[in-house]
Structures are given as C-alpha cells and as structure tokens.
C-alpha cells in the first residue's frame, strides 16, 4: 500500500479552459481515498468503470474501488498487464467489450487509474464506447501527472508507429494525488521529471531556473516542491491546450525533444532499454544542439540544459543509450520519416532560441539532420 499523508491540505486546482469542455485538475494528497466522493460531488451520481494495470492495482486500486462501492457506483474494473505493449488494438477491444459487458451507459464514467499507458488507452476506449462516455483521469506516474492526463490526447500504438491511432477526448476531471507517487520506481520518477523540465525549457525560463535550484527537493518528493512542480507544469500545459486543443499550432511545442526522442524510443523497441522520458531527455539535448548548430542558441544554454538533465540522473547523449548495437543515423532518419510530425515530406522540429523560447520549425533539411546525427553518434561536434 502507498504511504498516506496524515493531514491532507486542500488540493491546488488548475482549470483547463476549453469552453463547455473545461475541467479541473486537482493536485494534492489524500485524493485517491476521497476520489469517489470527489467524482460524484463534481460530476453527478454516475456508474464508474475503472481501468488500471496490474502494478497500479496492487498498490492503489483498493481505496478507489471501496469508495465507489460504498456509494453503490462501481460498475467493475479492468486490470491490464503493465507496459507500453498494452497500448494495442487487442487491449482496446478488450477494454471496450468489458465496458459494454459492465453495462456502462452514455451517462457512465471511465476512471483511468494508472500511468500514461492506461490514460491513453482508457481515454481512447471512453471516446469510442457508446460514441463517447465521460472520462476521469487518476494519473499515478509523474509523467502522467505532469503531462499525459491533461489535454485529451488518447491513443494506441500500431506496427507503423506510436500513437498513430487515437482521438481527442478531454477528461471531465483529473485527480493528481501526490501520495501515489511514493510507490513509483525511481527510474519511472526520473522519466516523468523530463516532461516537467520540458515545460520550463519550451516556454518558462523561470520555472527551469526553479528546477535547477530545487530538483533535489523534488527528487525527495517534498510536498511543497512537488505541488509547485505539478501546478506549474499542469498550468503550462493547460495554457497551451486552451490555445490549440487539436495541435495545429502552439501545442506542437510540447513535442520539444520528441522527434529525436520518439525515433530513439522506437529504435530501442519501446523497451526498458530506453524509457519514453529518457529518450525525450536525449531528444531535448539534441534539439538544443541542433539549434546551436543553426546559430539560434548559445553554447552556454546548451551546456546548462545538458548539465541539469545529467545531474537529475538522465541520459543526455545518444551514446548514453545502454546496450548494443548503438543507434545509427540512417535507422533513426527512417523512423523519423514515419513519424506523424512529417508534413509534405519535411521534418517538423521544435527548435529553441534560448531556454524557455521554443518554436516550431518546418524548414530543417532532412540531409542536415542526418549529417548532424552522424556526427553526434560518432562523437564529433
Ligand atoms: N496523452 C498524452 O498527451 C501523452 C503525453 C505524454 C506521454 N504519453 C504516453 O504515456 C505513456 C507513458 O506513460 P508512463 O511513463 O506513465 O508509463 P506507464 O503507464 O507504462 O507506467 C510506467 C510503469 O509504472 C507502473 N506504475 C504506474 N503507476 C505506479 C505507481 N504509482 N506505483 C508503482 N508503479 C506504478 C506501471 O505499471 C508501469 O509499469 C506513453 O505511451 C506515451 O506515449 C501520452
């Protein structure tokens, strides 16, 4: 069982402003135990189907199920195997059929209790079953709390690539309980930290400075530091999503480090060899280095970013990918060519003019990127 904080202070609330699809993200402690009341107090008395994975179920399912059962609103629970492979058509079919077997009606709710894998999969199922039922995200990884549970992107992976099948389906409520992170393996915590750092690097230099000064308090999960980290990251994401819900403009900034990162992740076979956040950490450093080569950002900023991510225990170079063989430039370019960020045959990159000053660029030549990667992999600048 997770450790619980004895006296929970009131949660911080970040509003995601999307007109009639607006919703709150509550950030605090003790939220899981009170989840059933919170859900019903805010969203009405609906039957709730819980979707989770085996690891999360072991630590955190009981208080949620008990709360829902006490209100007579627990429709059932689907427990899936943990891991990226669960974001598949087969799991999607299984979840949808189970939701229908439970008799979930249009007014029902899907509660996604888990990391980004469960959030993305359950979110997709919720958007499809009965042409859409409401969704509550209860993110249990740092990555899901700072990023994936907010903004409404759902998805599964196919042999053609990651997240290529999905929908936009905003949750009706997000409950980010800091207590649940205490059972998270340290490597998974670092994995999520990258996405928080990303918010500073793409648009909030003051937040990145705060992270440089406070990352050790964050790593120790000190409550005040964690609240600040989450509230700032979620507010950053909420502002971008409110400006560009369906990623036709500004929302692409959230992909800082992801073009290179996704290629590395795919190359490593979406395995424990390289987690998503670790791949993005390397991708962010590469995006800063490519920006420096293009004369957009100074060397000092590149060093600052790399030093911070390295001090937080994250990989920062392609050479840091463990095991062999090492990635090669041609293979990475081929994967990037499949990436959905390609438009009219050109690669879209998020580049930077400084810390906190990212922008979308569609005019980086593929040949220049390949040359850059060849030199990076060979250890030449
Ligand atoms: N929708 C979006 O906007 C968005 C944004 C970023 C990432 N994503 C997606 O998120 C996914 C990655 O999410 P993730 O990093 O949360 O991975 P994950 O969901 O696989 O969780 C990582 C591991 O931690 C375990 N776990 C989860 N919570 C735990 C807890 N509290 N205690 C102990 N173990 C726990 C899980 O069982 C799993 O083994 C990727 O598929 C990525 O594409 C989506």
Coordinates of N, CA and C in Angstrom, one line a residue, residues 31-252:
X31 N -6.1 12.3 -2.2 CA -7.2 12.4 -3.2 C -7.8 11.1 -3.6
X32 N -6.9 10.0 -3.6 CA -7.4 8.7 -4.0 C -8.5 8.2 -3.1
X33 N -8.3 8.3 -1.8 CA -9.3 7.9 -0.8 C -10.6 8.6 -1.0
X34 N -10.5 9.9 -1.3 CA -11.7 10.7 -1.5 C -12.2 10.7 -2.9
X35 N -11.6 9.9 -3.8 CA -11.9 10.1 -5.2 C -13.4 9.9 -5.5
X36 N -14.0 8.8 -4.9 CA -15.4 8.5 -5.3 C -16.3 9.7 -4.9
X37 N -16.1 10.3 -3.7 CA -16.9 11.5 -3.3 C -16.6 12.7 -4.3
X38 N -15.3 12.9 -4.6 CA -15.0 14.0 -5.4 C -15.6 13.8 -6.8
X39 N -15.6 12.6 -7.3 CA -16.1 12.4 -8.7 C -17.6 12.6 -8.6
X40 N -18.3 12.1 -7.6 CA -19.7 12.2 -7.6 C -20.2 13.6 -7.2
X41 N -19.4 14.3 -6.4 CA -19.7 15.6 -6.0 C -19.6 16.6 -7.2
X42 N -18.7 16.3 -8.1 CA -18.4 17.2 -9.2 C -19.2 16.8 -10.5
X43 N -19.3 15.5 -10.7 CA -19.8 15.0 -12.0 C -21.2 14.3 -11.9
X44 N -21.7 14.3 -10.7 CA -23.0 13.6 -10.5 C -22.9 12.1 -10.2
X45 N -24.0 11.5 -9.9 CA -24.0 10.1 -9.5 C -24.1 9.2 -10.7
X46 N -22.9 8.9 -11.2 CA -22.8 8.0 -12.4 C -22.1 6.7 -12.0
X47 N -22.4 5.6 -12.8 CA -21.7 4.4 -12.6 C -20.3 4.5 -13.2
X48 N -19.3 4.0 -12.4 CA -17.9 4.2 -12.8 C -17.2 2.8 -13.1
X49 N -16.6 2.8 -14.3 CA -15.8 1.6 -14.6 C -14.3 2.0 -14.5
X50 N -13.6 1.2 -13.8 CA -12.2 1.6 -13.5 C -11.3 0.8 -14.5
X51 N -10.3 1.4 -15.1 CA -9.3 0.7 -16.0 C -8.0 1.0 -15.3
X52 N -7.2 -0.1 -15.1 CA -5.9 0.1 -14.5 C -4.9 -1.0 -15.0
X53 N -3.7 -1.0 -14.4 CA -2.8 -2.1 -14.8 C -2.4 -2.9 -13.5
X54 N -1.8 -4.0 -13.7 CA -1.5 -4.9 -12.5 C -0.7 -4.2 -11.4
X55 N 0.3 -3.5 -11.8 CA 1.2 -2.8 -10.8 C 0.4 -1.8 -10.0
X56 N -0.3 -1.0 -10.7 CA -1.1 0.1 -10.0 C -2.2 -0.6 -9.2
X57 N -2.8 -1.6 -9.7 CA -3.9 -2.3 -8.9 C -3.4 -2.8 -7.6
X58 N -2.1 -3.3 -7.6 CA -1.6 -3.9 -6.4 C -1.4 -2.8 -5.3
X59 N -1.0 -1.6 -5.7 CA -0.8 -0.6 -4.7 C -2.0 0.3 -4.4
X60 N -2.8 0.6 -5.4 CA -3.7 1.7 -5.3 C -5.2 1.5 -5.7
X61 N -5.5 0.3 -6.1 CA -6.9 0.1 -6.6 C -7.9 0.0 -5.4
X62 N -7.5 -0.6 -4.3 CA -8.5 -0.9 -3.2 C -9.2 0.4 -2.7
X63 N -8.5 1.5 -2.4 CA -9.3 2.6 -1.9 C -10.3 3.2 -2.9
X64 N -9.9 3.2 -4.2 CA -10.8 3.7 -5.2 C -12.1 2.8 -5.3
X65 N -11.8 1.5 -5.4 CA -12.9 0.5 -5.5 C -13.8 0.6 -4.3
X66 N -13.2 0.7 -3.1 CA -14.0 0.7 -1.9 C -14.9 2.0 -1.8
X67 N -14.3 3.1 -2.2 CA -15.1 4.3 -2.2 C -16.2 4.3 -3.2
X68 N -16.0 3.7 -4.4 CA -17.1 3.7 -5.4 C -18.1 2.7 -4.9
X69 N -17.7 1.5 -4.4 CA -18.7 0.5 -3.9 C -19.5 1.1 -2.8
X70 N -18.9 1.9 -1.9 CA -19.7 2.4 -0.7 C -20.8 3.3 -1.2
X71 N -20.6 4.0 -2.4 CA -21.6 4.8 -3.0 C -22.6 4.0 -3.9
X72 N -22.3 2.7 -4.1 CA -23.1 1.9 -5.0 C -22.9 2.2 -6.4
X73 N -21.7 2.7 -6.8 CA -21.5 3.2 -8.2 C -20.3 2.5 -8.9
X74 N -19.9 1.4 -8.4 CA -18.8 0.7 -9.0 C -19.3 -0.3 -10.1
X75 N -19.1 0.0 -11.3 CA -19.6 -0.8 -12.4 C -18.7 -2.1 -12.6
X76 N -17.4 -1.9 -12.3 CA -16.4 -3.0 -12.5 C -15.0 -2.5 -12.7
X77 N -14.0 -3.4 -12.8 CA -12.7 -2.9 -13.0 C -12.0 -3.8 -14.1
X78 N -11.3 -3.2 -15.0 CA -10.5 -4.0 -15.9 C -9.0 -3.8 -15.5
X79 N -8.3 -4.9 -15.3 CA -6.9 -4.8 -14.9 C -6.1 -5.4 -16.0
X80 N -5.2 -4.6 -16.6 CA -4.4 -5.0 -17.8 C -3.0 -5.2 -17.4
X81 N -2.2 -5.9 -18.3 CA -0.8 -6.1 -18.0 C -0.1 -4.7 -18.1
X82 N 0.9 -4.5 -17.3 CA 1.6 -3.2 -17.4 C 2.5 -3.1 -18.6
X83 N 2.8 -1.9 -19.1 CA 3.8 -1.7 -20.1 C 3.2 -1.2 -21.4
X84 N 4.1 -0.6 -22.2 CA 3.7 0.0 -23.5 C 3.0 -0.9 -24.4
X85 N 3.3 -2.2 -24.4 CA 2.6 -3.2 -25.3 C 1.1 -3.2 -25.1
X86 N 0.7 -2.7 -23.9 CA -0.8 -2.7 -23.6 C -1.5 -1.7 -24.4
X87 N -0.8 -0.7 -25.0 CA -1.5 0.3 -25.9 C -1.6 -0.3 -27.3
X88 N -2.5 -1.3 -27.4 CA -2.7 -2.1 -28.6 C -4.1 -2.2 -29.0
X89 N -4.4 -2.5 -30.3 CA -5.8 -2.8 -30.7 C -6.4 -3.9 -29.9
X90 N -5.6 -4.9 -29.5 CA -6.1 -6.1 -28.8 C -6.6 -5.6 -27.4
X91 N -5.8 -4.8 -26.7 CA -6.3 -4.3 -25.4 C -7.5 -3.4 -25.5
X92 N -7.5 -2.5 -26.6 CA -8.6 -1.6 -26.8 C -9.9 -2.4 -26.9
X93 N -9.8 -3.5 -27.7 CA -11.0 -4.3 -27.9 C -11.5 -4.9 -26.6
X94 N -10.5 -5.4 -25.8 CA -10.8 -6.0 -24.5 C -11.5 -5.0 -23.6
X95 N -10.9 -3.8 -23.5 CA -11.5 -2.8 -22.6 C -12.9 -2.4 -23.1
X96 N -13.0 -2.1 -24.4 CA -14.4 -1.7 -24.9 C -15.4 -2.8 -24.6
X97 N -15.1 -4.0 -24.9 CA -16.1 -5.1 -24.6 C -16.4 -5.2 -23.2
X98 N -15.4 -5.1 -22.3 CA -15.6 -5.2 -20.9 C -16.5 -4.0 -20.4
X99 N -16.3 -2.9 -20.9 CA -17.1 -1.7 -20.5 C -18.6 -2.0 -20.9
X100 N -18.8 -2.6 -22.1 CA -20.1 -2.9 -22.5 C -20.7 -4.0 -21.7
X101 N -19.9 -5.0 -21.4 CA -20.4 -6.1 -20.5 C -20.8 -5.6 -19.2
X102 N -20.1 -4.5 -18.7 CA -20.5 -4.0 -17.4 C -21.8 -3.2 -17.4
X103 N -22.3 -3.0 -18.7 CA -23.5 -2.2 -18.8 C -23.3 -0.7 -18.7
X104 N -22.1 -0.2 -19.0 CA -21.8 1.2 -18.9 C -22.7 2.0 -19.9
X105 N -23.5 2.9 -19.5 CA -24.4 3.7 -20.3 C -23.7 5.0 -20.8
X106 N -24.4 5.7 -21.6 CA -23.8 7.0 -22.1 C -23.5 7.9 -20.9
X107 N -24.3 7.9 -19.9 CA -24.0 8.8 -18.7 C -22.9 8.3 -17.8
X108 N -22.4 7.1 -18.1 CA -21.4 6.5 -17.2 C -20.0 7.2 -17.3
X109 N -19.1 6.7 -16.5 CA -17.8 7.3 -16.4 C -16.7 6.2 -16.5
X110 N -15.7 6.5 -17.2 CA -14.5 5.6 -17.2 C -13.4 6.3 -16.3
X111 N -12.9 5.6 -15.3 CA -11.9 6.1 -14.5 C -10.6 5.5 -14.8
X112 N -9.6 6.2 -15.4 CA -8.3 5.7 -15.8 C -7.4 5.9 -14.6
X113 N -7.1 4.8 -13.9 CA -6.2 4.8 -12.8 C -4.8 4.2 -13.2
X114 N -3.9 5.0 -13.5 CA -2.6 4.5 -14.0 C -1.7 5.6 -14.6
X115 N -0.7 5.1 -15.2 CA 0.3 6.0 -15.9 C -0.3 6.3 -17.3
X116 N 0.6 6.9 -18.1 CA 0.2 7.3 -19.5 C -0.3 6.2 -20.3
X117 N 0.1 5.0 -20.1 CA -0.3 3.9 -21.0 C -1.8 3.7 -20.7
X118 N -2.2 3.6 -19.4 CA -3.6 3.4 -19.1 C -4.4 4.6 -19.4
X119 N -3.9 5.8 -19.2 CA -4.6 7.0 -19.5 C -4.9 7.1 -21.0
X120 N -3.9 6.8 -21.8 CA -4.1 6.9 -23.3 C -5.1 5.8 -23.8
X121 N -5.0 4.6 -23.3 CA -5.8 3.5 -23.7 C -7.3 3.7 -23.2
X122 N -7.4 3.9 -21.9 CA -8.8 4.1 -21.3 C -9.4 5.3 -21.9
X123 N -8.7 6.3 -22.2 CA -9.2 7.6 -22.8 C -9.8 7.3 -24.2
X124 N -9.0 6.5 -25.0 CA -9.5 6.1 -26.3 C -10.8 5.2 -26.2
X125 N -10.7 4.3 -25.3 CA -11.9 3.4 -25.1 C -13.1 4.3 -24.7
X126 N -12.9 5.3 -23.8 CA -14.0 6.1 -23.4 C -14.6 7.0 -24.5
X127 N -13.7 7.3 -25.4 CA -14.2 8.2 -26.6 C -14.9 7.4 -27.6
X128 N -14.8 6.0 -27.5 CA -15.4 5.2 -28.6 C -16.7 4.5 -28.1
X129 N -16.7 4.0 -26.8 CA -17.8 3.2 -26.4 C -19.1 4.1 -26.3
X130 N -20.1 3.6 -26.9 CA -21.4 4.3 -27.0 C -21.2 5.7 -27.5
X131 N -20.3 5.8 -28.5 CA -19.9 7.1 -29.1 C -19.4 8.2 -28.2
X132 N -18.9 7.7 -27.0 CA -18.3 8.6 -26.1 C -18.9 8.7 -24.7
X133 N -18.2 8.2 -23.7 CA -18.6 8.4 -22.3 C -17.6 9.3 -21.6
X134 N -18.0 9.8 -20.5 CA -17.0 10.7 -19.8 C -15.9 10.0 -19.2
X135 N -14.8 10.7 -18.9 CA -13.5 10.1 -18.5 C -13.0 10.9 -17.3
X136 N -12.5 10.2 -16.3 CA -11.8 10.8 -15.2 C -10.4 10.2 -15.2
X137 N -9.4 11.1 -15.2 CA -8.0 10.6 -15.2 C -7.5 10.7 -13.7
X138 N -7.0 9.5 -13.2 CA -6.4 9.5 -11.9 C -4.9 9.0 -12.2
X139 N -4.1 10.0 -12.6 CA -2.7 9.6 -13.0 C -1.8 9.1 -11.8
X140 N -1.1 8.1 -12.1 CA -0.3 7.5 -11.0 C 1.2 7.5 -11.2
X141 N 1.6 8.0 -12.4 CA 3.1 8.2 -12.6 C 3.3 9.7 -12.7
X142 N 4.6 10.1 -12.4 CA 4.9 11.6 -12.5 C 4.6 12.1 -14.0
X143 N 5.0 11.2 -14.9 CA 4.8 11.6 -16.3 C 3.3 11.9 -16.6
X144 N 2.5 11.0 -16.1 CA 1.0 11.2 -16.3 C 0.5 12.4 -15.6
X145 N 1.0 12.6 -14.4 CA 0.5 13.8 -13.6 C 0.9 15.1 -14.2
X146 N 2.2 15.2 -14.7 CA 2.6 16.5 -15.2 C 2.2 16.7 -16.7
X147 N 1.8 15.6 -17.4 CA 1.6 15.8 -18.8 C 0.5 15.0 -19.4
X148 N 0.5 13.6 -19.4 CA -0.4 12.9 -20.3 C -1.8 12.9 -19.9
X149 N -2.1 13.1 -18.6 CA -3.5 13.0 -18.1 C -4.3 14.3 -18.5
X150 N -3.6 15.4 -18.9 CA -4.2 16.7 -19.2 C -4.1 16.9 -20.7
X151 N -5.2 17.4 -21.3 CA -5.1 17.8 -22.7 C -5.9 16.9 -23.7
X152 N -6.3 15.7 -23.2 CA -7.3 15.0 -24.0 C -6.7 14.1 -25.2
X153 N -5.4 14.0 -25.3 CA -4.9 13.1 -26.3 C -5.0 11.7 -25.9
X154 N -5.6 10.8 -26.7 CA -5.7 9.4 -26.4 C -5.0 8.7 -27.5
X155 N -4.6 7.4 -27.3 CA -4.0 6.7 -28.4 C -3.5 5.3 -28.1
X156 N -3.3 4.6 -29.2 CA -2.6 3.3 -29.1 C -1.5 3.2 -30.1
X157 N -0.6 2.2 -30.0 CA 0.5 2.1 -31.0 C 0.1 1.0 -32.0
X158 N 0.7 1.1 -33.2 CA 0.5 0.1 -34.2 C 1.9 -0.3 -34.7
X159 N 2.0 -1.3 -35.5 CA 3.3 -1.7 -36.1 C 3.9 -0.5 -36.9
X160 N 3.1 0.4 -37.3 CA 3.6 1.6 -38.1 C 4.2 2.7 -37.2
X161 N 3.9 2.6 -35.9 CA 4.4 3.6 -35.0 C 3.6 3.9 -33.8
X162 N 4.1 4.8 -33.0 CA 3.5 5.1 -31.7 C 2.4 6.1 -31.8
X163 N 1.3 5.9 -31.1 CA 0.2 6.9 -31.0 C -0.4 7.3 -32.4
X164 N -0.3 6.4 -33.3 CA -0.8 6.7 -34.7 C -2.3 6.5 -34.8
X165 N -2.9 5.9 -33.8 CA -4.4 5.7 -33.8 C -4.9 6.3 -32.5
X166 N -5.7 7.3 -32.6 CA -6.2 7.9 -31.3 C -7.2 9.0 -31.6
X167 N -7.7 9.6 -30.5 CA -8.7 10.6 -30.6 C -8.3 11.8 -29.7
X168 N -9.0 12.9 -29.8 CA -9.0 13.9 -28.7 C -10.3 13.7 -27.9
X169 N -10.1 13.4 -26.6 CA -11.2 13.2 -25.7 C -10.9 13.8 -24.4
X170 N -11.3 15.0 -24.1 CA -10.9 15.6 -22.8 C -11.5 14.9 -21.6
X171 N -10.8 14.8 -20.5 CA -11.4 14.3 -19.3 C -12.4 15.3 -18.7
X172 N -13.2 14.8 -17.8 CA -14.1 15.7 -17.1 C -13.5 16.2 -15.8
X173 N -12.5 15.5 -15.4 CA -11.8 15.8 -14.1 C -10.5 15.0 -14.0
X174 N -9.5 15.6 -13.5 CA -8.2 14.9 -13.3 C -7.8 15.0 -11.8
X175 N -7.5 13.9 -11.2 CA -7.1 13.9 -9.8 C -5.7 13.4 -9.6
X176 N -4.8 14.4 -9.4 CA -3.4 14.0 -9.3 C -3.0 14.0 -7.8
X177 N -2.9 12.8 -7.3 CA -2.6 12.5 -5.9 C -1.1 12.3 -5.7
X178 N -0.5 13.2 -5.0 CA 1.0 13.1 -4.8 C 1.4 11.8 -4.0
X179 N 0.5 11.3 -3.2 CA 0.8 10.1 -2.4 C 1.1 8.9 -3.2
X180 N 0.4 8.8 -4.4 CA 0.6 7.6 -5.1 C 2.0 7.5 -5.8
X181 N 2.6 8.6 -5.9 CA 4.0 8.6 -6.5 C 5.0 7.9 -5.6
X182 N 4.7 7.7 -4.3 CA 5.7 7.1 -3.4 C 6.0 5.6 -3.7
X183 N 5.1 5.0 -4.5 CA 5.4 3.6 -4.8 C 6.0 3.5 -6.2
X184 N 6.2 4.6 -6.8 CA 6.8 4.6 -8.2 C 8.3 4.3 -8.2
X185 N 8.7 3.3 -9.0 CA 10.2 3.1 -9.0 C 11.0 4.4 -9.4
X186 N 12.1 4.6 -8.8 CA 12.9 5.8 -9.0 C 13.1 6.1 -10.5
X187 N 13.4 5.1 -11.3 CA 13.6 5.3 -12.7 C 12.4 5.9 -13.4
X188 N 11.2 5.4 -13.0 CA 10.0 6.0 -13.5 C 9.7 7.4 -13.1
X189 N 10.2 7.7 -11.9 CA 10.1 9.1 -11.4 C 10.9 10.1 -12.3
X190 N 12.2 9.7 -12.5 CA 13.1 10.5 -13.4 C 12.5 10.6 -14.8
X191 N 11.9 9.5 -15.2 CA 11.2 9.5 -16.5 C 10.2 10.6 -16.7
X192 N 9.4 10.8 -15.6 CA 8.4 11.9 -15.6 C 9.0 13.3 -15.4
X193 N 10.1 13.3 -14.7 CA 10.7 14.6 -14.4 C 11.1 15.3 -15.7
X194 N 11.4 14.5 -16.7 CA 11.8 15.1 -18.0 C 10.7 16.0 -18.6
X195 N 9.5 15.5 -18.5 CA 8.4 16.2 -19.1 C 8.1 17.5 -18.3
X196 N 8.4 17.5 -17.0 CA 8.2 18.7 -16.3 C 9.3 19.7 -16.7
X197 N 10.5 19.3 -16.8 CA 11.6 20.1 -17.2 C 11.3 20.7 -18.6
X198 N 10.7 19.9 -19.5 CA 10.3 20.3 -20.8 C 9.5 21.6 -20.8
X199 N 8.5 21.7 -19.8 CA 7.7 22.9 -19.8 C 8.5 24.1 -19.5
X200 N 9.5 24.0 -18.6 CA 10.4 25.1 -18.4 C 11.2 25.5 -19.7
X201 N 11.7 24.4 -20.3 CA 12.6 24.6 -21.5 C 11.9 25.2 -22.7
X202 N 10.6 24.9 -22.8 CA 9.9 25.3 -24.0 C 9.3 26.7 -23.8
X203 N 8.9 27.1 -22.6 CA 8.3 28.4 -22.5 C 8.3 29.1 -21.2
X204 N 9.1 28.6 -20.2 CA 9.1 29.2 -18.9 C 10.5 29.1 -18.2
X205 N 11.3 30.1 -18.6 CA 12.7 30.0 -18.2 C 12.8 30.1 -16.6
X206 N 11.9 30.9 -16.0 CA 11.9 31.0 -14.6 C 11.7 29.6 -13.9
X207 N 10.8 28.9 -14.5 CA 10.5 27.5 -13.9 C 11.7 26.6 -14.1
X208 N 12.4 26.7 -15.2 CA 13.6 25.9 -15.4 C 14.7 26.3 -14.3
X209 N 14.8 27.6 -14.1 CA 15.7 28.1 -13.0 C 15.3 27.5 -11.7
X210 N 14.0 27.5 -11.4 CA 13.5 26.9 -10.1 C 13.9 25.4 -10.1
X211 N 13.7 24.7 -11.2 CA 14.1 23.3 -11.2 C 15.6 23.1 -10.9
X212 N 16.4 23.9 -11.5 CA 17.8 23.8 -11.3 C 18.1 24.0 -9.8
X213 N 17.4 24.9 -9.1 CA 17.7 25.1 -7.7 C 17.0 24.1 -6.8
X214 N 15.9 23.5 -7.2 CA 15.0 22.7 -6.3 C 14.9 21.2 -6.7
X215 N 15.6 20.7 -7.7 CA 15.3 19.4 -8.2 C 15.6 18.3 -7.1
X216 N 16.5 18.6 -6.2 CA 16.7 17.6 -5.2 C 15.5 17.5 -4.2
X217 N 14.9 18.6 -3.9 CA 13.6 18.6 -3.1 C 12.5 17.8 -3.9
X218 N 12.5 18.0 -5.2 CA 11.6 17.3 -6.0 C 11.9 15.8 -5.9
X219 N 13.2 15.4 -6.1 CA 13.5 14.0 -6.1 C 13.2 13.4 -4.8
X220 N 13.3 14.2 -3.7 CA 12.9 13.6 -2.4 C 11.4 13.7 -2.1
X221 N 10.7 14.1 -3.1 CA 9.2 14.2 -3.1 C 8.7 15.1 -1.9
X222 N 9.4 16.2 -1.6 CA 9.0 17.1 -0.6 C 7.7 17.7 -1.1
X223 N 6.7 17.7 -0.2 CA 5.3 18.1 -0.6 C 5.2 19.4 -1.3
X224 N 5.8 20.5 -0.7 CA 5.7 21.8 -1.3 C 6.3 21.9 -2.7
X225 N 7.5 21.3 -2.8 CA 8.2 21.3 -4.1 C 7.4 20.5 -5.1
X226 N 6.8 19.4 -4.7 CA 6.0 18.6 -5.7 C 4.8 19.4 -6.1
X227 N 4.1 20.0 -5.2 CA 3.0 20.8 -5.6 C 3.3 21.9 -6.6
X228 N 4.4 22.6 -6.3 CA 4.9 23.6 -7.2 C 5.2 23.1 -8.6
X229 N 5.9 22.0 -8.6 CA 6.3 21.3 -9.9 C 5.0 21.0 -10.7
X230 N 4.1 20.3 -10.0 CA 2.9 19.9 -10.7 C 2.0 21.0 -11.1
X231 N 1.8 22.0 -10.2 CA 0.9 23.1 -10.5 C 1.5 23.9 -11.7
X232 N 2.8 24.1 -11.7 CA 3.4 24.9 -12.8 C 3.3 24.1 -14.1
X233 N 3.7 22.9 -14.1 CA 3.7 22.1 -15.3 C 2.3 22.0 -15.9
X234 N 1.3 21.7 -15.0 CA -0.1 21.5 -15.5 C -0.6 22.8 -16.0
X235 N -0.3 23.9 -15.3 CA -0.8 25.2 -15.8 C -0.2 25.5 -17.1
X236 N 1.1 25.2 -17.3 CA 1.8 25.4 -18.6 C 1.1 24.6 -19.7
X237 N 0.8 23.4 -19.4 CA 0.1 22.5 -20.4 C -1.3 23.0 -20.7
X238 N -2.0 23.4 -19.6 CA -3.4 23.8 -19.7 C -3.4 25.1 -20.6
X239 N -2.5 26.0 -20.5 CA -2.5 27.2 -21.3 C -2.3 26.9 -22.8
X240 N -1.4 26.0 -23.0 CA -1.1 25.6 -24.4 C -2.3 24.9 -25.0
X241 N -2.9 24.0 -24.3 CA -4.1 23.2 -24.8 C -5.2 24.2 -25.0
X242 N -5.4 25.2 -24.1 CA -6.5 26.1 -24.3 C -6.3 26.9 -25.6
X243 N -5.1 27.2 -25.9 CA -4.8 28.0 -27.2 C -5.0 27.1 -28.4
X244 N -4.6 25.8 -28.3 CA -4.5 25.0 -29.5 C -4.9 23.5 -29.1
X245 N -6.2 23.3 -29.0 CA -6.6 22.0 -28.5 C -6.1 20.8 -29.4
X246 N -6.2 21.0 -30.7 CA -6.0 19.8 -31.6 C -4.7 19.9 -32.3
X247 N -3.7 20.6 -31.8 CA -2.4 20.6 -32.3 C -2.2 21.0 -33.7
X248 N -2.7 22.2 -34.0 CA -2.5 22.8 -35.3 C -1.4 23.9 -35.2
X249 N -1.0 24.2 -34.0 CA -0.1 25.3 -33.9 C 0.8 25.1 -32.6
X250 N 0.5 26.0 -31.6 CA 1.3 26.0 -30.4 C 1.5 24.7 -29.7
X251 N 0.5 23.9 -29.8 CA 0.6 22.6 -29.0 C 1.8 21.8 -29.4
X252 N 2.2 22.0 -30.7 CA 3.4 21.2 -31.2 C 4.6 21.5 -30.3

